[in-house]
Amino acid sequence: MNRFTRRRLLSLALTAAPAAALGACAGLPTADQIQQALSDLNSLDATLNVVLGSIETIKGIPSDIVAQAQAWVQKIDGLIGNFANVVGTGSATLGWQSIVGDVAGLAGLLAPFVSGPIGLALAAASAALPAIAALFNIVAAPLAAAPSPAFLRLMAEHPMTPDEALSIIRRVAATRTLPQR
């Protein structure tokens, strides 16, 4: 069993920006940045749908957890679909906060039940969010709520940079298969 110091968990919480609420836009992104960021959000969405399809076939995950995961993925689908309409407005920050919170919540919900490629895909989805936020010129603000211990363990088990995470979710979106490291 991995043991994490309080300092290590706190550093993960602060560097794994998915658990962070995000603040105001730092300026309007360029059209190219918006296009790339929306493409990456679609890759993130595809990754979460691949994860959902995979957990539905795993024995041992309670049906209520699978149902909650389905509801969160559907909500994230809607948030991502709506986000393109609010980029560059004050609503973008609120929309982004919802996406970040729901992705981290989904990862925390499933973390106790998954490992290997599914855990890697969830961690990549969460870790990619800071890079996507940067494309939208959304700046990190202080944490709104503490991330769950399960989320922190998942991120510690699958450390990666935001760029590595983007590479993973893009590969999952392109192949519709779980990642291997």
PDB file of C-alpha atoms in Angstrom:
ATOM      1  CA  MET A   1       0.000   0.000   0.000  1.00  0.00           C
ATOM      2  CA  ASN A   2       1.292   3.421  -0.858  1.00  0.00           C
ATOM      3  CA  ARG A   3       1.831   5.839   1.953  1.00  0.00           C
ATOM      4  CA  PHE A   4       1.522   9.510   1.272  1.00  0.00           C
ATOM      5  CA  THR A   5       2.723  12.283   3.498  1.00  0.00           C
ATOM      6  CA  ARG A   6       0.436  15.161   4.153  1.00  0.00           C
ATOM      7  CA  ARG A   7       2.866  17.411   2.250  1.00  0.00           C
ATOM      8  CA  ARG A   8       2.782  15.079  -0.805  1.00  0.00           C
ATOM      9  CA  LEU A   9      -1.030  14.967  -0.832  1.00  0.00           C
ATOM     10  CA  LEU A  10      -1.224  18.746  -0.500  1.00  0.00           C
ATOM     11  CA  SER A  11       1.240  19.216  -3.348  1.00  0.00           C
ATOM     12  CA  LEU A  12      -0.842  16.877  -5.499  1.00  0.00           C
ATOM     13  CA  ALA A  13      -3.970  18.837  -4.635  1.00  0.00           C
ATOM     14  CA  LEU A  14      -2.333  22.077  -5.647  1.00  0.00           C
ATOM     15  CA  THR A  15      -0.705  20.804  -8.828  1.00  0.00           C
ATOM     16  CA  ALA A  16      -3.533  18.587 -10.070  1.00  0.00           C
ATOM     17  CA  ALA A  17      -5.597  21.627 -10.981  1.00  0.00           C
ATOM     18  CA  PRO A  18      -8.739  19.586 -11.755  1.00  0.00           C
ATOM     19  CA  ALA A  19      -9.604  19.845  -8.088  1.00  0.00           C
ATOM     20  CA  ALA A  20      -9.212  23.595  -8.233  1.00  0.00           C
ATOM     21  CA  ALA A  21     -11.955  26.020  -8.968  1.00  0.00           C
ATOM     22  CA  LEU A  22     -10.805  28.298 -11.739  1.00  0.00           C
ATOM     23  CA  GLY A  23     -11.005  32.052 -11.847  1.00  0.00           C
ATOM     24  CA  ALA A  24     -11.649  34.732 -14.388  1.00  0.00           C
ATOM     25  CA  CYS A  25     -10.477  34.662 -17.962  1.00  0.00           C
ATOM     26  CA  ALA A  26      -7.083  36.298 -18.509  1.00  0.00           C
ATOM     27  CA  GLY A  27      -8.087  37.653 -21.905  1.00  0.00           C
ATOM     28  CA  LEU A  28      -9.701  36.448 -25.037  1.00  0.00           C
ATOM     29  CA  PRO A  29      -8.068  33.383 -26.561  1.00  0.00           C
ATOM     30  CA  THR A  30      -7.195  33.310 -30.254  1.00  0.00           C
ATOM     31  CA  ALA A  31      -9.338  31.386 -32.708  1.00  0.00           C
ATOM     32  CA  ASP A  32      -6.594  28.738 -33.001  1.00  0.00           C
ATOM     33  CA  GLN A  33      -6.428  28.355 -29.219  1.00  0.00           C
ATOM     34  CA  ILE A  34     -10.195  27.962 -29.022  1.00  0.00           C
ATOM     35  CA  GLN A  35     -10.209  25.381 -31.814  1.00  0.00           C
ATOM     36  CA  GLN A  36      -7.413  23.347 -30.167  1.00  0.00           C
ATOM     37  CA  ALA A  37      -8.973  23.609 -26.719  1.00  0.00           C
ATOM     38  CA  LEU A  38     -12.390  22.509 -27.971  1.00  0.00           C
ATOM     39  CA  SER A  39     -10.752  19.601 -29.786  1.00  0.00           C
ATOM     40  CA  ASP A  40      -8.990  18.637 -26.551  1.00  0.00           C
ATOM     41  CA  LEU A  41     -12.267  18.915 -24.618  1.00  0.00           C
ATOM     42  CA  ASN A  42     -13.843  16.552 -27.135  1.00  0.00           C
ATOM     43  CA  SER A  43     -10.906  14.168 -26.578  1.00  0.00           C
ATOM     44  CA  LEU A  44     -11.483  14.403 -22.842  1.00  0.00           C
ATOM     45  CA  ASP A  45     -15.174  13.679 -23.364  1.00  0.00           C
ATOM     46  CA  ALA A  46     -14.351  10.674 -25.573  1.00  0.00           C
ATOM     47  CA  THR A  47     -11.928   9.396 -22.916  1.00  0.00           C
ATOM     48  CA  LEU A  48     -14.605   9.575 -20.231  1.00  0.00           C
ATOM     49  CA  ASN A  49     -17.033   7.705 -22.484  1.00  0.00           C
ATOM     50  CA  VAL A  50     -14.424   4.970 -23.094  1.00  0.00           C
ATOM     51  CA  VAL A  51     -13.937   4.718 -19.316  1.00  0.00           C
ATOM     52  CA  LEU A  52     -17.703   4.506 -18.820  1.00  0.00           C
ATOM     53  CA  GLY A  53     -18.019   1.741 -21.401  1.00  0.00           C
ATOM     54  CA  SER A  54     -15.226  -0.155 -19.659  1.00  0.00           C
ATOM     55  CA  ILE A  55     -16.576   0.101 -16.118  1.00  0.00           C
ATOM     56  CA  GLU A  56     -19.986  -1.117 -17.225  1.00  0.00           C
ATOM     57  CA  THR A  57     -18.382  -4.500 -17.966  1.00  0.00           C
ATOM     58  CA  ILE A  58     -16.361  -4.841 -14.737  1.00  0.00           C
ATOM     59  CA  LYS A  59     -17.811  -7.144 -12.108  1.00  0.00           C
ATOM     60  CA  GLY A  60     -17.569  -5.844  -8.578  1.00  0.00           C
ATOM     61  CA  ILE A  61     -18.485  -2.223  -9.221  1.00  0.00           C
ATOM     62  CA  PRO A  62     -21.840  -1.611  -7.534  1.00  0.00           C
ATOM     63  CA  SER A  63     -24.647  -0.770  -9.922  1.00  0.00           C
ATOM     64  CA  ASP A  64     -25.374   2.495  -8.083  1.00  0.00           C
ATOM     65  CA  ILE A  65     -21.760   3.609  -8.671  1.00  0.00           C
ATOM     66  CA  VAL A  66     -22.075   2.780 -12.376  1.00  0.00           C
ATOM     67  CA  ALA A  67     -25.368   4.712 -12.505  1.00  0.00           C
ATOM     68  CA  GLN A  68     -23.755   7.729 -10.799  1.00  0.00           C
ATOM     69  CA  ALA A  69     -20.827   7.549 -13.234  1.00  0.00           C
ATOM     70  CA  GLN A  70     -23.255   7.443 -16.178  1.00  0.00           C
ATOM     71  CA  ALA A  71     -25.050  10.523 -14.847  1.00  0.00           C
ATOM     72  CA  TRP A  72     -21.783  12.426 -14.364  1.00  0.00           C
ATOM     73  CA  VAL A  73     -20.504  11.554 -17.839  1.00  0.00           C
ATOM     74  CA  GLN A  74     -23.814  12.699 -19.346  1.00  0.00           C
ATOM     75  CA  LYS A  75     -23.580  15.948 -17.372  1.00  0.00           C
ATOM     76  CA  ILE A  76     -19.969  16.478 -18.486  1.00  0.00           C
ATOM     77  CA  ASP A  77     -21.043  15.761 -22.102  1.00  0.00           C
ATOM     78  CA  GLY A  78     -23.600  18.563 -21.802  1.00  0.00           C
ATOM     79  CA  LEU A  79     -21.215  20.976 -20.115  1.00  0.00           C
ATOM     80  CA  ILE A  80     -18.573  20.443 -22.788  1.00  0.00           C
ATOM     81  CA  GLY A  81     -21.186  20.838 -25.522  1.00  0.00           C
ATOM     82  CA  ASN A  82     -22.351  24.116 -24.018  1.00  0.00           C
ATOM     83  CA  PHE A  83     -18.876  25.438 -23.264  1.00  0.00           C
ATOM     84  CA  ALA A  84     -18.189  26.401 -26.896  1.00  0.00           C
ATOM     85  CA  ASN A  85     -21.079  28.872 -26.686  1.00  0.00           C
ATOM     86  CA  VAL A  86     -19.723  30.702 -23.643  1.00  0.00           C
ATOM     87  CA  VAL A  87     -15.978  30.922 -24.370  1.00  0.00           C
ATOM     88  CA  GLY A  88     -14.786  34.483 -23.883  1.00  0.00           C
ATOM     89  CA  THR A  89     -17.697  35.451 -21.629  1.00  0.00           C
ATOM     90  CA  GLY A  90     -18.103  35.616 -17.881  1.00  0.00           C
ATOM     91  CA  SER A  91     -20.066  32.391 -18.086  1.00  0.00           C
ATOM     92  CA  ALA A  92     -16.974  30.565 -19.338  1.00  0.00           C
ATOM     93  CA  THR A  93     -15.455  30.588 -15.866  1.00  0.00           C
ATOM     94  CA  LEU A  94     -18.551  29.078 -14.283  1.00  0.00           C
ATOM     95  CA  GLY A  95     -18.807  26.511 -17.056  1.00  0.00           C
ATOM     96  CA  TRP A  96     -15.163  25.609 -16.632  1.00  0.00           C
ATOM     97  CA  GLN A  97     -15.547  25.272 -12.855  1.00  0.00           C
ATOM     98  CA  SER A  98     -18.380  22.817 -13.441  1.00  0.00           C
ATOM     99  CA  ILE A  99     -16.351  20.745 -15.907  1.00  0.00           C
ATOM    100  CA  VAL A 100     -13.335  20.645 -13.573  1.00  0.00           C
ATOM    101  CA  GLY A 101     -15.421  19.762 -10.535  1.00  0.00           C
ATOM    102  CA  ASP A 102     -17.358  17.039 -12.322  1.00  0.00           C
ATOM    103  CA  VAL A 103     -14.281  15.409 -13.892  1.00  0.00           C
ATOM    104  CA  ALA A 104     -12.532  15.361 -10.511  1.00  0.00           C
ATOM    105  CA  GLY A 105     -15.711  14.086  -8.851  1.00  0.00           C
ATOM    106  CA  LEU A 106     -16.103  11.292 -11.403  1.00  0.00           C
ATOM    107  CA  ALA A 107     -12.453  10.303 -10.960  1.00  0.00           C
ATOM    108  CA  GLY A 108     -12.884  10.295  -7.175  1.00  0.00           C
ATOM    109  CA  LEU A 109     -16.063   8.217  -7.431  1.00  0.00           C
ATOM    110  CA  LEU A 110     -14.459   5.544  -9.605  1.00  0.00           C
ATOM    111  CA  ALA A 111     -10.936   5.558  -8.138  1.00  0.00           C
ATOM    112  CA  PRO A 112     -11.660   2.968  -5.407  1.00  0.00           C
ATOM    113  CA  PHE A 113     -12.928   0.495  -8.020  1.00  0.00           C
ATOM    114  CA  VAL A 114     -10.472   0.846 -10.900  1.00  0.00           C
ATOM    115  CA  SER A 115      -6.773   0.563 -11.604  1.00  0.00           C
ATOM    116  CA  GLY A 116      -4.475   0.011 -14.560  1.00  0.00           C
ATOM    117  CA  PRO A 117      -5.596   1.499 -17.874  1.00  0.00           C
ATOM    118  CA  ILE A 118      -8.929   2.765 -16.530  1.00  0.00           C
ATOM    119  CA  GLY A 119      -7.199   4.564 -13.660  1.00  0.00           C
ATOM    120  CA  LEU A 120      -4.643   5.967 -16.099  1.00  0.00           C
ATOM    121  CA  ALA A 121      -7.408   7.281 -18.381  1.00  0.00           C
ATOM    122  CA  LEU A 122      -9.202   8.955 -15.457  1.00  0.00           C
ATOM    123  CA  ALA A 123      -5.981  10.503 -14.185  1.00  0.00           C
ATOM    124  CA  ALA A 124      -5.126  11.731 -17.698  1.00  0.00           C
ATOM    125  CA  ALA A 125      -8.561  13.312 -18.079  1.00  0.00           C
ATOM    126  CA  SER A 126      -8.044  15.175 -14.821  1.00  0.00           C
ATOM    127  CA  ALA A 127      -4.417  16.120 -15.451  1.00  0.00           C
ATOM    128  CA  ALA A 128      -5.159  17.450 -18.957  1.00  0.00           C
ATOM    129  CA  LEU A 129      -7.488  20.142 -17.657  1.00  0.00           C
ATOM    130  CA  PRO A 130      -4.774  22.725 -16.779  1.00  0.00           C
ATOM    131  CA  ALA A 131      -3.353  22.577 -20.321  1.00  0.00           C
ATOM    132  CA  ILE A 132      -6.824  22.996 -21.813  1.00  0.00           C
ATOM    133  CA  ALA A 133      -7.542  25.880 -19.422  1.00  0.00           C
ATOM    134  CA  ALA A 134      -4.346  27.583 -20.566  1.00  0.00           C
ATOM    135  CA  LEU A 135      -5.544  27.468 -24.183  1.00  0.00           C
ATOM    136  CA  PHE A 136      -8.752  29.203 -23.113  1.00  0.00           C
ATOM    137  CA  ASN A 137      -6.702  31.722 -21.067  1.00  0.00           C
ATOM    138  CA  ILE A 138      -8.484  30.661 -17.898  1.00  0.00           C
ATOM    139  CA  VAL A 139      -6.369  31.279 -14.802  1.00  0.00           C
ATOM    140  CA  ALA A 140      -6.293  29.041 -11.724  1.00  0.00           C
ATOM    141  CA  ALA A 141      -7.813  30.405  -8.530  1.00  0.00           C
ATOM    142  CA  PRO A 142      -7.623  29.025  -4.976  1.00  0.00           C
ATOM    143  CA  LEU A 143      -9.117  25.605  -4.290  1.00  0.00           C
ATOM    144  CA  ALA A 144     -12.877  25.748  -3.785  1.00  0.00           C
ATOM    145  CA  ALA A 145     -13.070  22.381  -2.038  1.00  0.00           C
ATOM    146  CA  ALA A 146     -10.607  19.758  -0.952  1.00  0.00           C
ATOM    147  CA  PRO A 147     -10.273  16.875  -3.408  1.00  0.00           C
ATOM    148  CA  SER A 148     -11.297  13.452  -2.160  1.00  0.00           C
ATOM    149  CA  PRO A 149      -8.608  11.122  -0.810  1.00  0.00           C
ATOM    150  CA  ALA A 150      -9.514   8.637  -3.573  1.00  0.00           C
ATOM    151  CA  PHE A 151      -8.882  11.321  -6.213  1.00  0.00           C
ATOM    152  CA  LEU A 152      -5.529  12.199  -4.639  1.00  0.00           C
ATOM    153  CA  ARG A 153      -4.495   8.529  -4.569  1.00  0.00           C
ATOM    154  CA  LEU A 154      -5.468   8.136  -8.232  1.00  0.00           C
ATOM    155  CA  MET A 155      -3.380  11.149  -9.224  1.00  0.00           C
ATOM    156  CA  ALA A 156      -0.428   9.929  -7.129  1.00  0.00           C
ATOM    157  CA  GLU A 157      -0.577   6.485  -8.745  1.00  0.00           C
ATOM    158  CA  HIS A 158      -0.509   8.026 -12.229  1.00  0.00           C
ATOM    159  CA  PRO A 159       1.740  11.108 -12.113  1.00  0.00           C
ATOM    160  CA  MET A 160       2.019  12.972 -15.411  1.00  0.00           C
ATOM    161  CA  THR A 161       2.411  16.427 -16.813  1.00  0.00           C
ATOM    162  CA  PRO A 162      -0.549  18.150 -18.450  1.00  0.00           C
ATOM    163  CA  ASP A 163       1.119  17.651 -21.845  1.00  0.00           C
ATOM    164  CA  GLU A 164       1.508  13.901 -21.206  1.00  0.00           C
ATOM    165  CA  ALA A 165      -2.140  13.814 -20.151  1.00  0.00           C
ATOM    166  CA  LEU A 166      -3.190  15.569 -23.361  1.00  0.00           C
ATOM    167  CA  SER A 167      -1.271  13.018 -25.379  1.00  0.00           C
ATOM    168  CA  ILE A 168      -3.053  10.176 -23.583  1.00  0.00           C
ATOM    169  CA  ILE A 169      -6.576  11.570 -24.001  1.00  0.00           C
ATOM    170  CA  ARG A 170      -5.929  12.374 -27.657  1.00  0.00           C
ATOM    171  CA  ARG A 171      -4.760   8.791 -28.214  1.00  0.00           C
ATOM    172  CA  VAL A 172      -7.800   7.376 -26.399  1.00  0.00           C
ATOM    173  CA  ALA A 173     -10.123   9.594 -28.456  1.00  0.00           C
ATOM    174  CA  ALA A 174      -8.469   8.523 -31.698  1.00  0.00           C
ATOM    175  CA  THR A 175      -8.448   4.781 -30.950  1.00  0.00           C
ATOM    176  CA  ARG A 176     -11.466   4.496 -28.622  1.00  0.00           C
ATOM    177  CA  THR A 177      -9.359   2.128 -26.487  1.00  0.00           C
ATOM    178  CA  LEU A 178      -7.937   2.435 -22.996  1.00  0.00           C
ATOM    179  CA  PRO A 179      -4.368   3.728 -22.746  1.00  0.00           C
ATOM    180  CA  GLN A 180      -1.313   1.679 -21.919  1.00  0.00           C
ATOM    181  CA  ARG A 181       1.709   3.275 -20.372  1.00  0.00           C
TER     182      ARG A 181
END
